[in-house]
């Protein structure tokens, strides 16, 4: 058996290599969806295709990355092709690499002394890859071909140089070609970082020692997962949940039979609705992600994410159903909405075994907003983001207000970046007061976010759920809603719809609140009170929305909330939670008048006195995987960067 300290050092180095890959992609990306919202994931695999390390990025990629890599390598092998040294493979076909067409996967085979030792893989959400609507996720898509361009495994990099024909193919099928090329460049850079770090470990310890360390890490993760599962009581649970169809009816049923015996967990989805002529179908890799996420949420959060931690879990999904469709069923929303409901389904089944360990239901939707069109100069543009909701109350604490939950782990798009790049104005961004369910502990509040079109014309597509069926809990959370204001008249919109926009039109997205926990204690009306015991700011009172002519620097209320990796006691280690409030000058003056400074009489804004405020020049910027100090990647830029500037335009 290998020395445990050496094995731990190797395992930790590879985990951080994945984090470095993510930092490289973020820093080099062009689109706000990757650069600002961090909608990408990175992982390392050994030569056998086993997941050995994955950064805590996007939970919906937890099972789809390993599933997708194995299928991509098998696809190439069936055609007599083996990824060569110096190559990278690009693929977005969801029936090969998992998830949906927007998630472009880039694979880098890693060779040491002409021997394949592993793969560096990343997946990033490209805002537009063609299709019927801007954003490439039409809510009414009947098949995969309506959702955008389908890219089978192709060579993106050969002899460490981008293949121009492949890049041009992806550019030609997007409404935002410049951003597509830039994001591809970022993904290439990320894989080079992962390869460099992996080969450094191999060079230092030797291939044999690294292989033994990886085998030991997988066995250790399996042992720890089995030990955590033994803490759950044995039993068999049949559970179901629903998705809302295009009419808003809860007609699409998901069923699971969960059996817990000793240190193993088996799930059977027999009875789940058949695949739909809607984009709500989720490929098998996405279904696996929901299961693995739920298991990690209720077990030890410090168990390494690798193939060993998945061994005690067995999943069966009948082919041709919503959670394992046959090609060419549309899958655009399956990755975002159906994955969320699958997480609710599995967590709900586990709650039947150990209700004291699971929270109430969260908002249960990624609340997708896709906008795009032509601005006043004739330039085409596209925008995509998911929106937070209320987190379900926990057995020992309230839920969190306005966060991304379960299968997404992204940020909001900063208003400054959005309004600078696009002909949009954010007219409202605030918590949805009263939307959290009551109980002994209250559910988190959803959010309200509104967009107005400043110029040109556009098409909006909305994909959400929990507009009809509220999140469950001691008291149910509030449902979400969509509205359109056109020529001064406000009308209700469906949860899943596409509509044209004219200059001045405003769309408002209200997201669902989380369910409460227990039946006695805090009513929902207490959501607006400041609770100093957990240092959580109270929800601010609603203020008048911004009108379209106002300048962009008079934002009423901006919040930036980091996402927990899971909705139990797990802590988001990818980036610290943070909230930033920007208040109008008038409101700031009013606050100063209410709270004059005791020392000098000059009115000042009250600040938290628990810790002195640092000077701006000394404040650290908390980045994913970077704590503000020396960083090897940032201080040693890849030599490939200069080459890429000239290769991809």
Coordinates of C-alpha atoms in Angstrom, one line a residue:
X1 CA 0.0 0.0 0.0
X2 CA 1.3 3.4 -0.9
X3 CA 2.3 5.9 1.8
X4 CA -1.0 7.7 2.7
X5 CA 0.7 11.1 2.9
X6 CA 2.0 10.7 -0.6
X7 CA -1.3 9.5 -1.9
X8 CA -3.1 12.5 -0.3
X9 CA -0.6 14.9 -1.8
X10 CA -1.1 13.5 -5.3
X11 CA -4.9 13.5 -4.9
X12 CA -5.0 17.1 -3.6
X13 CA -2.7 18.3 -6.3
X14 CA -5.0 16.9 -9.0
X15 CA -8.1 18.4 -7.4
X16 CA -6.5 21.8 -7.4
X17 CA -5.4 21.3 -11.0
X18 CA -9.1 21.1 -11.9
X19 CA -9.7 24.4 -10.0
X20 CA -6.8 26.0 -11.9
X21 CA -8.4 24.8 -15.2
X22 CA -11.6 26.6 -14.2
X23 CA -9.7 29.8 -13.4
X24 CA -7.9 29.7 -16.8
X25 CA -11.3 29.3 -18.6
X26 CA -12.9 32.1 -16.6
X27 CA -10.0 34.5 -17.2
X28 CA -9.8 33.9 -20.9
X29 CA -13.5 33.6 -21.8
X30 CA -15.3 36.2 -23.9
X31 CA -19.0 35.6 -23.0
X32 CA -20.4 36.9 -19.7
X33 CA -22.0 33.5 -19.2
X34 CA -18.6 31.9 -18.6
X35 CA -16.5 34.8 -17.5
X36 CA -19.0 36.3 -15.1
X37 CA -21.5 33.5 -14.3
X38 CA -18.8 30.7 -14.3
X39 CA -21.0 28.3 -16.2
X40 CA -18.3 25.7 -16.8
X41 CA -16.8 22.5 -15.2
X42 CA -13.4 20.8 -15.3
X43 CA -12.2 17.3 -14.5
X44 CA -9.3 14.9 -14.9
X45 CA -9.5 11.3 -15.8
X46 CA -7.0 8.4 -15.9
X47 CA -6.1 6.4 -19.0
X48 CA -9.0 4.0 -18.3
X49 CA -11.5 6.8 -18.3
X50 CA -12.1 6.8 -14.6
X51 CA -12.9 10.2 -13.0
X52 CA -10.0 10.9 -10.6
X53 CA -10.7 14.6 -9.7
X54 CA -13.4 17.1 -10.5
X55 CA -13.6 20.7 -9.3
X56 CA -16.7 21.9 -7.4
X57 CA -18.2 23.7 -10.4
X58 CA -21.6 22.7 -11.8
X59 CA -23.5 19.8 -10.1
X60 CA -25.4 18.9 -13.3
X61 CA -22.0 18.0 -14.8
X62 CA -21.2 15.7 -11.9
X63 CA -22.3 12.5 -13.7
X64 CA -22.5 13.7 -17.3
X65 CA -18.7 14.4 -17.6
X66 CA -17.6 10.8 -16.8
X67 CA -20.5 9.4 -18.8
X68 CA -19.7 11.7 -21.7
X69 CA -16.0 11.0 -21.8
X70 CA -16.5 7.3 -21.9
X71 CA -19.0 7.6 -24.7
X72 CA -16.8 10.0 -26.6
X73 CA -13.8 7.7 -26.5
X74 CA -16.0 4.7 -27.4
X75 CA -17.4 6.6 -30.4
X76 CA -13.9 7.3 -31.7
X77 CA -12.7 3.8 -31.0
X78 CA -15.6 2.3 -33.0
X79 CA -14.5 4.3 -36.0
X80 CA -10.8 3.3 -35.6
X81 CA -9.7 6.6 -34.2
X82 CA -7.6 7.1 -31.1
X83 CA -6.9 10.7 -29.8
X84 CA -3.3 11.4 -30.5
X85 CA -0.7 13.4 -28.6
X86 CA -1.1 17.1 -29.3
X87 CA -4.8 16.8 -30.2
X88 CA -8.0 18.0 -28.6
X89 CA -11.5 16.7 -29.4
X90 CA -14.6 19.0 -29.4
X91 CA -18.1 17.6 -29.1
X92 CA -21.6 18.9 -28.1
X93 CA -23.9 16.0 -29.2
X94 CA -25.8 15.4 -26.0
X95 CA -26.3 11.7 -26.8
X96 CA -22.6 11.3 -26.8
X97 CA -21.2 13.8 -24.3
X98 CA -24.3 14.3 -22.1
X99 CA -26.3 17.5 -21.1
X100 CA -27.4 19.6 -24.1
X101 CA -26.1 21.3 -27.2
X102 CA -25.0 24.5 -25.5
X103 CA -22.6 22.6 -23.3
X104 CA -19.5 22.2 -25.6
X105 CA -17.0 19.6 -24.3
X106 CA -13.3 19.7 -25.1
X107 CA -11.2 16.6 -24.4
X108 CA -7.4 16.6 -24.2
X109 CA -5.6 13.2 -24.1
X110 CA -2.5 13.4 -21.9
X111 CA 0.7 11.5 -22.8
X112 CA 3.8 11.0 -20.8
X113 CA 6.8 9.5 -22.7
X114 CA 4.4 8.4 -25.5
X115 CA 2.1 6.6 -23.1
X116 CA -1.5 7.7 -22.5
X117 CA -1.8 8.6 -18.9
X118 CA -5.2 10.3 -18.8
X119 CA -7.5 13.0 -20.1
X120 CA -8.2 16.7 -19.2
X121 CA -11.8 17.5 -19.9
X122 CA -13.9 20.7 -19.6
X123 CA -17.4 21.6 -20.5
X124 CA -18.7 25.1 -20.9
X125 CA -22.1 26.6 -21.7
X126 CA -21.9 28.5 -25.0
X127 CA -24.7 31.1 -25.1
X128 CA -25.7 30.5 -28.7
X129 CA -25.1 27.5 -31.0
X130 CA -27.8 28.2 -33.6
X131 CA -31.3 26.8 -33.6
X132 CA -34.7 28.4 -33.8
X133 CA -34.3 31.0 -31.1
X134 CA -31.4 33.1 -29.7
X135 CA -29.8 31.1 -26.9
X136 CA -30.5 27.8 -28.6
X137 CA -33.1 26.4 -26.1
X138 CA -36.5 26.9 -27.7
X139 CA -39.3 25.9 -25.2
X140 CA -41.3 24.3 -28.0
X141 CA -38.6 22.3 -29.7
X142 CA -39.9 18.9 -30.9
X143 CA -36.6 17.4 -31.7
X144 CA -32.8 17.9 -31.3
X145 CA -32.4 19.6 -34.7
X146 CA -34.5 22.6 -33.7
X147 CA -32.1 23.3 -30.8
X148 CA -29.0 24.2 -32.7
X149 CA -25.9 22.7 -34.5
X150 CA -24.9 19.2 -33.6
X151 CA -21.2 18.6 -33.4
X152 CA -20.0 15.0 -33.2
X153 CA -16.4 14.4 -31.9
X154 CA -14.1 16.4 -34.1
X155 CA -10.5 17.5 -33.9
X156 CA -10.3 21.0 -32.5
X157 CA -6.5 21.1 -31.9
X158 CA -3.9 19.1 -33.9
X159 CA -0.1 19.3 -33.1
X160 CA -1.0 21.8 -30.4
X161 CA -2.5 24.2 -32.9
X162 CA -6.2 25.0 -33.4
X163 CA -7.8 23.5 -36.5
X164 CA -9.3 26.5 -38.4
X165 CA -12.0 24.5 -40.2
X166 CA -13.5 23.3 -36.9
X167 CA -13.4 26.7 -35.4
X168 CA -15.1 28.2 -38.4
X169 CA -17.8 25.5 -38.3
X170 CA -18.8 26.5 -34.8
X171 CA -18.6 30.2 -35.6
X172 CA -20.8 29.9 -38.7
X173 CA -23.6 28.3 -36.7
X174 CA -23.8 30.9 -34.0
X175 CA -25.4 34.4 -33.7
X176 CA -22.4 35.5 -31.7
X177 CA -19.4 34.0 -33.6
X178 CA -16.7 36.2 -32.0
X179 CA -17.7 35.0 -28.5
X180 CA -17.8 31.4 -29.6
X181 CA -14.2 31.6 -30.9
X182 CA -13.1 33.3 -27.7
X183 CA -14.8 30.8 -25.4
X184 CA -13.3 27.9 -27.4
X185 CA -9.9 29.5 -26.9
X186 CA -10.5 29.6 -23.2
X187 CA -11.5 26.0 -23.1
X188 CA -8.3 25.1 -24.9
X189 CA -6.2 27.1 -22.4
X190 CA -8.0 25.3 -19.5
X191 CA -7.1 21.9 -20.8
X192 CA -3.5 22.9 -21.3
X193 CA -3.3 24.0 -17.7
X194 CA -4.8 20.7 -16.5
X195 CA -2.4 18.7 -18.7
X196 CA 0.6 20.7 -17.4
X197 CA -0.3 20.2 -13.8
X198 CA -1.0 16.4 -14.2
X199 CA 2.3 15.8 -16.1
X200 CA 4.1 17.7 -13.3
X201 CA 2.8 15.2 -10.8
X202 CA 3.7 12.3 -13.0
X203 CA 7.2 13.7 -13.6
X204 CA 7.7 14.2 -9.8
X205 CA 6.4 10.9 -8.5
X206 CA 6.6 8.6 -11.5
X207 CA 3.7 6.9 -13.4
X208 CA 3.7 3.8 -11.2
X209 CA 3.3 5.8 -8.0
X210 CA 0.6 8.1 -9.4
X211 CA -1.3 5.1 -10.7
X212 CA -1.2 3.4 -7.3
X213 CA -2.2 6.7 -5.6
X214 CA -5.2 7.1 -7.9
X215 CA -6.3 3.5 -7.2
X216 CA -6.0 4.2 -3.5
X217 CA -8.0 7.4 -3.8
X218 CA -10.9 5.7 -5.6
X219 CA -11.0 2.9 -3.1
X220 CA -10.9 5.4 -0.2
X221 CA -13.8 7.4 -1.7
X222 CA -15.8 4.2 -2.1
X223 CA -15.1 3.2 1.5
X224 CA -16.1 6.5 2.9
X225 CA -19.3 6.7 0.8
X226 CA -20.3 3.2 2.0
X227 CA -19.7 4.2 5.6
X228 CA -21.8 7.3 5.2
X229 CA -24.6 5.3 3.6
X230 CA -24.6 2.9 6.5
X231 CA -25.8 5.8 8.7
X232 CA -29.1 5.9 6.8
X233 CA -31.8 3.4 7.9
X234 CA -32.5 0.6 5.5
X235 CA -35.8 0.6 3.6
X236 CA -37.6 0.8 0.3
X237 CA -39.3 4.1 -0.8
X238 CA -41.6 4.8 -3.7
X239 CA -41.7 8.5 -4.5
X240 CA -42.9 10.8 -7.3
X241 CA -42.8 14.4 -8.4
X242 CA -44.1 16.4 -11.3
X243 CA -43.0 18.8 -14.1
X244 CA -45.3 21.3 -15.6
X245 CA -46.0 21.0 -19.4
X246 CA -46.2 23.8 -21.9
X247 CA -49.8 24.7 -20.7
X248 CA -48.6 24.9 -17.1
X249 CA -50.4 21.6 -16.2
X250 CA -48.5 19.3 -13.8
X251 CA -48.9 16.4 -16.2
X252 CA -45.4 15.0 -16.5
X253 CA -44.7 12.5 -13.7
X254 CA -41.3 11.3 -12.5
X255 CA -41.2 8.2 -10.3
X256 CA -38.4 6.4 -8.5
X257 CA -38.1 3.3 -6.3
X258 CA -35.2 3.9 -3.9
X259 CA -33.9 0.9 -2.0
X260 CA -31.3 1.3 0.7
X261 CA -29.6 -1.9 1.9
X262 CA -26.5 -1.8 4.1
X263 CA -23.9 0.3 2.3
X264 CA -25.5 0.4 -1.2
X265 CA -28.2 2.5 -2.8
X266 CA -30.3 1.4 -5.8
X267 CA -32.7 3.6 -7.8
X268 CA -35.2 2.4 -10.4
X269 CA -37.1 4.9 -12.4
X270 CA -39.7 2.5 -13.8
X271 CA -43.0 4.3 -14.2
X272 CA -41.5 7.7 -15.2
X273 CA -43.3 9.5 -18.0
X274 CA -42.3 8.6 -21.6
X275 CA -40.1 10.9 -23.5
X276 CA -41.9 14.1 -24.7
X277 CA -42.1 16.1 -27.9
X278 CA -40.8 19.0 -25.7
X279 CA -37.2 19.8 -24.7
X280 CA -37.8 18.5 -21.2
X281 CA -36.1 15.1 -21.9
X282 CA -32.9 14.5 -20.0
X283 CA -30.2 12.2 -21.3
X284 CA -28.9 9.5 -19.0
X285 CA -25.8 11.4 -18.0
X286 CA -27.9 14.2 -16.6
X287 CA -30.1 11.8 -14.7
X288 CA -26.9 10.3 -13.1
X289 CA -25.8 13.8 -12.1
X290 CA -29.0 14.4 -10.2
X291 CA -28.5 11.1 -8.3
X292 CA -24.9 11.6 -7.5
X293 CA -25.6 15.2 -6.4
X294 CA -28.3 14.1 -4.0
X295 CA -26.0 11.4 -2.5
X296 CA -23.2 13.8 -2.0
X297 CA -25.6 16.3 -0.4
X298 CA -26.6 13.8 2.3
X299 CA -23.3 12.2 3.0
X300 CA -19.8 13.5 3.9
X301 CA -19.1 16.6 1.8
X302 CA -15.3 16.0 2.2
X303 CA -15.4 12.7 0.3
X304 CA -13.4 13.3 -2.9
X305 CA -15.4 13.5 -6.1
X306 CA -14.2 10.5 -8.2
X307 CA -15.5 7.3 -9.6
X308 CA -15.0 5.5 -6.3
X309 CA -17.6 7.6 -4.6
X310 CA -20.2 6.5 -7.2
X311 CA -19.6 2.8 -6.9
X312 CA -22.1 2.1 -4.1
X313 CA -24.9 3.7 -6.2
X314 CA -26.8 1.8 -8.8
X315 CA -29.2 3.5 -11.2
X316 CA -31.7 1.9 -13.7
X317 CA -33.7 4.1 -16.1
X318 CA -35.9 2.5 -18.8
X319 CA -34.9 3.7 -22.3
X320 CA -37.4 5.9 -24.1
X321 CA -38.5 7.7 -20.9
X322 CA -38.1 11.3 -19.9
X323 CA -34.9 10.5 -18.0
X324 CA -33.3 8.3 -20.7
X325 CA -34.7 9.4 -24.1
X326 CA -34.0 8.0 -27.5
X327 CA -32.4 10.1 -30.2
X328 CA -33.4 12.6 -31.5
X329 CA -35.6 13.8 -28.6
X330 CA -35.1 17.4 -27.7
X331 CA -33.1 17.8 -24.5
X332 CA -32.4 21.6 -24.1
X333 CA -34.5 22.0 -21.0
X334 CA -33.9 18.6 -19.6
X335 CA -30.4 19.7 -18.5
X336 CA -31.8 22.7 -16.6
X337 CA -35.4 22.0 -15.5
X338 CA -35.8 18.2 -15.5
X339 CA -32.5 17.8 -13.7
X340 CA -33.8 20.1 -10.9
X341 CA -36.9 18.0 -10.6
X342 CA -34.9 14.8 -10.5
X343 CA -32.8 16.2 -7.7
X344 CA -36.1 17.1 -5.8
X345 CA -37.3 13.5 -6.5
X346 CA -34.2 11.8 -5.1
X347 CA -33.9 14.1 -2.1
X348 CA -37.6 13.6 -1.4
X349 CA -37.1 9.8 -1.4
X350 CA -34.2 10.1 0.9
X351 CA -36.2 12.4 3.2
X352 CA -38.7 9.5 3.6
X353 CA -35.9 7.5 5.2
X354 CA -34.4 10.2 7.3
X355 CA -36.6 13.3 7.4
X356 CA -34.5 15.0 10.1
X357 CA -31.5 15.2 7.7
X358 CA -33.1 16.7 4.6
X359 CA -34.4 20.3 4.0
X360 CA -37.8 21.3 2.6
X361 CA -38.0 21.7 -1.2
X362 CA -36.3 24.7 -2.7
X363 CA -37.6 26.8 -5.6
X364 CA -37.0 23.9 -8.0
X365 CA -36.2 25.8 -11.2
X366 CA -33.2 27.4 -12.9
X367 CA -35.5 30.1 -14.2
X368 CA -33.8 30.4 -17.6
X369 CA -33.9 33.6 -19.5
X370 CA -32.8 33.7 -23.1
X371 CA -32.8 36.9 -25.0
X372 CA -31.3 37.9 -28.4
X373 CA -31.9 39.9 -31.5
X374 CA -30.5 42.8 -33.5
X375 CA -29.4 46.2 -32.0
X376 CA -29.6 49.6 -33.6
X377 CA -26.4 49.0 -35.5
X378 CA -27.5 45.8 -37.0
X379 CA -25.3 43.6 -34.8
X380 CA -26.8 40.3 -33.6
X381 CA -26.5 39.5 -29.9
X382 CA -27.6 36.8 -27.5
X383 CA -27.9 36.6 -23.7
X384 CA -28.5 33.7 -21.4
X385 CA -28.7 33.4 -17.6
X386 CA -30.3 31.3 -14.9
X387 CA -31.8 33.0 -11.9
X388 CA -31.8 32.1 -8.2
X389 CA -34.8 31.2 -6.1
X390 CA -35.5 30.5 -2.4
X391 CA -33.7 27.6 -0.7
X392 CA -35.8 25.3 1.4
X393 CA -35.7 25.6 5.1
X394 CA -33.4 23.2 6.9
X395 CA -34.1 21.1 10.0
X396 CA -32.0 23.5 12.1
X397 CA -32.1 26.8 10.2
X398 CA -34.0 29.0 7.8
X399 CA -33.5 28.7 4.1
X400 CA -31.3 31.1 2.1
X401 CA -32.9 33.9 0.1
X402 CA -32.2 34.3 -3.6
X403 CA -29.6 31.7 -4.4
X404 CA -29.0 29.1 -7.2
X405 CA -29.8 25.7 -5.7
X406 CA -29.3 22.0 -6.5
X407 CA -28.1 21.4 -10.1
X408 CA -26.8 24.9 -10.9
X409 CA -23.8 26.5 -9.1
X410 CA -23.5 29.7 -11.1
X411 CA -23.6 33.5 -10.3
X412 CA -26.0 36.1 -11.6
X413 CA -24.8 38.2 -14.5
X414 CA -23.5 41.5 -13.1
X415 CA -25.8 44.3 -14.1
X416 CA -22.9 46.5 -15.2
X417 CA -21.6 43.9 -17.6
X418 CA -25.0 43.1 -19.0
X419 CA -26.0 46.8 -19.6
X420 CA -22.5 47.6 -21.1
X421 CA -22.6 44.8 -23.6
X422 CA -26.2 44.4 -24.5
X423 CA -29.2 46.7 -25.4
X424 CA -30.9 45.8 -22.1
X425 CA -31.7 47.6 -18.9
X426 CA -32.3 45.9 -15.6
X427 CA -35.2 47.7 -14.1
X428 CA -35.8 45.6 -11.0
X429 CA -33.7 43.2 -9.0
X430 CA -34.9 42.4 -5.5
X431 CA -36.1 39.6 -3.2
X432 CA -39.7 38.5 -3.7
X433 CA -41.0 39.4 -0.3
X434 CA -43.3 36.8 1.3
X435 CA -42.4 34.1 -1.1
X436 CA -40.7 31.8 1.4
X437 CA -42.9 29.2 3.1
X438 CA -43.5 29.5 6.9
X439 CA -43.0 26.9 9.6
X440 CA -40.6 26.4 12.5
X441 CA -37.9 27.6 10.1
X442 CA -38.9 29.7 7.1
X443 CA -38.0 29.0 3.5
X444 CA -35.8 31.4 1.5
X445 CA -37.3 34.1 -0.6
X446 CA -37.2 34.0 -4.4
X447 CA -36.2 37.0 -6.5
X448 CA -37.7 39.5 -8.9
X449 CA -35.6 40.5 -11.9
X450 CA -36.9 42.6 -14.8
X451 CA -35.3 43.4 -18.2
X452 CA -36.3 46.1 -20.6
X453 CA -35.2 46.3 -24.2
X454 CA -33.5 49.7 -24.8
X455 CA -33.2 49.5 -28.6
X456 CA -33.7 47.3 -31.6
X457 CA -35.8 44.2 -31.6
X458 CA -35.4 40.9 -29.8
X459 CA -36.9 37.5 -29.1
X460 CA -37.3 36.2 -25.5
X461 CA -37.5 32.6 -24.5
X462 CA -38.4 31.7 -20.9
X463 CA -37.9 28.2 -19.4
X464 CA -39.0 27.8 -15.8
X465 CA -41.1 25.6 -13.5
X466 CA -42.9 25.7 -10.1
X467 CA -45.4 28.2 -11.5
X468 CA -48.3 25.9 -10.7
X469 CA -47.1 23.4 -8.1
X470 CA -45.5 25.1 -5.1
X471 CA -42.3 23.8 -3.4
X472 CA -43.3 21.5 -0.6
X473 CA -42.6 22.1 3.1
X474 CA -44.2 22.8 6.5
X475 CA -45.8 25.6 4.5
X476 CA -45.4 25.6 0.8
X477 CA -43.2 28.3 -0.8
X478 CA -44.7 30.8 -3.2
X479 CA -44.9 30.0 -6.9
X480 CA -42.9 31.8 -9.6
X481 CA -44.4 34.0 -12.3
X482 CA -43.5 35.7 -15.6
X483 CA -45.1 39.0 -16.8
X484 CA -44.7 41.3 -19.9
X485 CA -45.3 45.0 -19.9
X486 CA -46.0 46.2 -23.4
X487 CA -47.3 49.7 -24.2
X488 CA -48.0 50.2 -20.5
X489 CA -50.2 47.1 -20.2
X490 CA -49.0 44.2 -18.1
X491 CA -50.0 40.6 -19.0
X492 CA -49.1 37.2 -17.5
X493 CA -46.8 34.9 -19.4
X494 CA -46.4 31.1 -19.4
X495 CA -43.5 29.4 -17.6
X496 CA -42.3 28.0 -20.9
X497 CA -42.7 30.4 -23.8
X498 CA -41.1 32.4 -26.6
X499 CA -42.3 35.9 -27.6
X500 CA -41.0 38.9 -29.7
X501 CA -39.9 42.1 -27.9
X502 CA -40.1 45.6 -29.1
X503 CA -38.2 48.6 -27.9
X504 CA -39.5 49.6 -24.4
X505 CA -41.0 46.1 -23.6
X506 CA -40.2 44.8 -20.1
X507 CA -40.1 41.2 -18.9
X508 CA -40.3 40.4 -15.2
X509 CA -39.1 37.1 -13.8
X510 CA -40.4 36.2 -10.3
X511 CA -38.9 33.0 -8.9
X512 CA -40.4 30.6 -6.4
X513 CA -39.6 30.6 -2.7
X514 CA -38.4 27.7 -0.7
X515 CA -40.7 25.6 1.5
X516 CA -40.7 26.0 5.3
X517 CA -39.6 23.4 7.7
X518 CA -42.0 22.2 10.4
X519 CA -45.5 23.5 11.3
X520 CA -44.9 25.7 14.2
X521 CA -42.8 28.8 14.8
X522 CA -42.0 31.6 12.3
X523 CA -44.7 32.6 9.9
X524 CA -43.8 33.8 6.4
X525 CA -44.5 37.4 7.5
X526 CA -41.3 37.4 9.6
X527 CA -39.2 37.3 6.4
X528 CA -38.8 41.1 6.5
X529 CA -37.3 41.2 10.0
X530 CA -33.6 41.5 10.6
X531 CA -32.3 38.4 12.4
X532 CA -29.0 39.2 14.0
X533 CA -28.5 35.7 15.4
X534 CA -27.3 34.4 12.0
X535 CA -26.0 37.7 10.7
X536 CA -28.3 37.6 7.7
X537 CA -29.6 40.9 6.3
X538 CA -33.3 41.5 6.3
X539 CA -35.0 41.7 3.0
X540 CA -35.2 45.3 1.9
X541 CA -38.5 46.9 1.3
X542 CA -39.6 47.1 -2.4
X543 CA -38.8 50.3 -4.1
X544 CA -40.2 51.8 -7.3
X545 CA -38.8 50.1 -10.4
X546 CA -36.4 51.9 -12.7
X547 CA -38.0 53.5 -15.7
X548 CA -36.4 53.0 -19.1
X549 CA -35.0 56.5 -19.7
X550 CA -33.0 56.4 -16.4
X551 CA -29.2 56.1 -16.7
X552 CA -27.6 52.8 -15.9
X553 CA -25.8 54.0 -12.8
X554 CA -29.0 54.5 -10.7
X555 CA -29.5 50.9 -9.9
X556 CA -31.9 50.5 -7.0
X557 CA -30.9 47.2 -5.6
X558 CA -28.2 44.8 -6.8
X559 CA -27.5 41.5 -5.1
X560 CA -24.8 39.0 -5.9
X561 CA -25.3 35.8 -4.0
X562 CA -23.0 32.8 -4.2
X563 CA -24.4 29.4 -4.6
X564 CA -24.2 26.5 -2.1
X565 CA -23.0 23.3 -3.7
X566 CA -25.9 21.5 -2.0
X567 CA -28.9 22.5 0.1
X568 CA -28.0 20.8 3.3
X569 CA -25.0 21.6 5.6
X570 CA -22.5 21.7 2.7
X571 CA -20.6 24.8 2.3
X572 CA -19.8 26.3 -1.1
X573 CA -16.0 26.0 -1.3
X574 CA -15.8 27.2 -4.9
X575 CA -16.4 30.9 -3.9
X576 CA -17.4 32.5 -0.7
X577 CA -21.1 33.7 -0.5
X578 CA -21.2 37.4 -0.9
X579 CA -23.9 40.0 -1.4
X580 CA -23.3 43.5 -2.7
X581 CA -25.8 46.3 -2.3
X582 CA -25.7 49.4 -4.4
X583 CA -28.0 52.1 -3.2
X584 CA -29.2 55.2 -4.9
X585 CA -27.7 58.5 -3.7
X586 CA -31.1 59.7 -2.3
X587 CA -31.5 56.5 -0.3
X588 CA -27.9 56.8 1.0
X589 CA -28.6 60.3 2.2
X590 CA -31.8 59.2 3.9
X591 CA -29.9 56.5 5.7
X592 CA -27.3 59.0 6.9
X593 CA -29.9 61.3 8.2
X594 CA -31.5 58.4 10.2
X595 CA -28.1 57.3 11.7
X596 CA -25.8 60.3 12.5
X597 CA -22.3 59.4 13.5
X598 CA -21.8 59.5 17.2
X599 CA -18.3 60.8 17.1
X600 CA -18.4 63.9 15.0
X601 CA -22.0 64.5 14.2
X602 CA -21.4 64.2 10.5
X603 CA -24.0 61.9 9.0
X604 CA -22.5 58.6 7.8
X605 CA -23.8 55.3 6.6
X606 CA -23.8 52.7 9.4
X607 CA -21.5 49.8 9.0
X608 CA -21.1 46.5 10.6
X609 CA -19.0 47.1 13.8
X610 CA -18.0 43.5 14.3
X611 CA -14.9 43.9 12.1
X612 CA -13.1 47.1 10.9
X613 CA -13.3 47.8 7.2
X614 CA -10.1 47.1 5.4
X615 CA -8.6 49.7 3.2
X616 CA -9.5 49.1 -0.5
X617 CA -5.9 48.5 -1.5
X618 CA -5.6 45.7 1.0
X619 CA -8.8 43.9 0.3
X620 CA -8.4 40.4 -1.2
X621 CA -10.4 39.3 -4.1
X622 CA -11.8 35.8 -3.4
X623 CA -11.6 33.9 -6.6
X624 CA -12.5 30.3 -7.3
X625 CA -9.4 28.4 -6.2
X626 CA -7.5 31.6 -5.7
X627 CA -7.2 33.5 -2.4
X628 CA -5.6 36.6 -3.6
X629 CA -2.0 35.6 -3.2
X630 CA 0.6 34.1 -5.5
X631 CA -1.0 32.0 -8.1
X632 CA 1.1 29.7 -10.4
X633 CA -1.1 30.0 -13.4
X634 CA -1.6 33.7 -13.2
X635 CA 2.1 34.4 -12.7
X636 CA 3.1 31.9 -15.4
X637 CA 0.9 32.5 -18.5
X638 CA 0.7 29.6 -20.9
X639 CA 3.1 29.9 -23.8
X640 CA 0.1 28.8 -25.9
X641 CA -1.7 32.1 -25.2
X642 CA 0.3 34.1 -27.7
X643 CA -0.2 31.5 -30.4
X644 CA -4.0 31.4 -29.9
X645 CA -4.4 35.1 -30.4
X646 CA -3.3 34.8 -33.9
X647 CA -5.0 31.4 -34.6
X648 CA -8.6 32.2 -33.5
X649 CA -10.3 35.4 -34.4

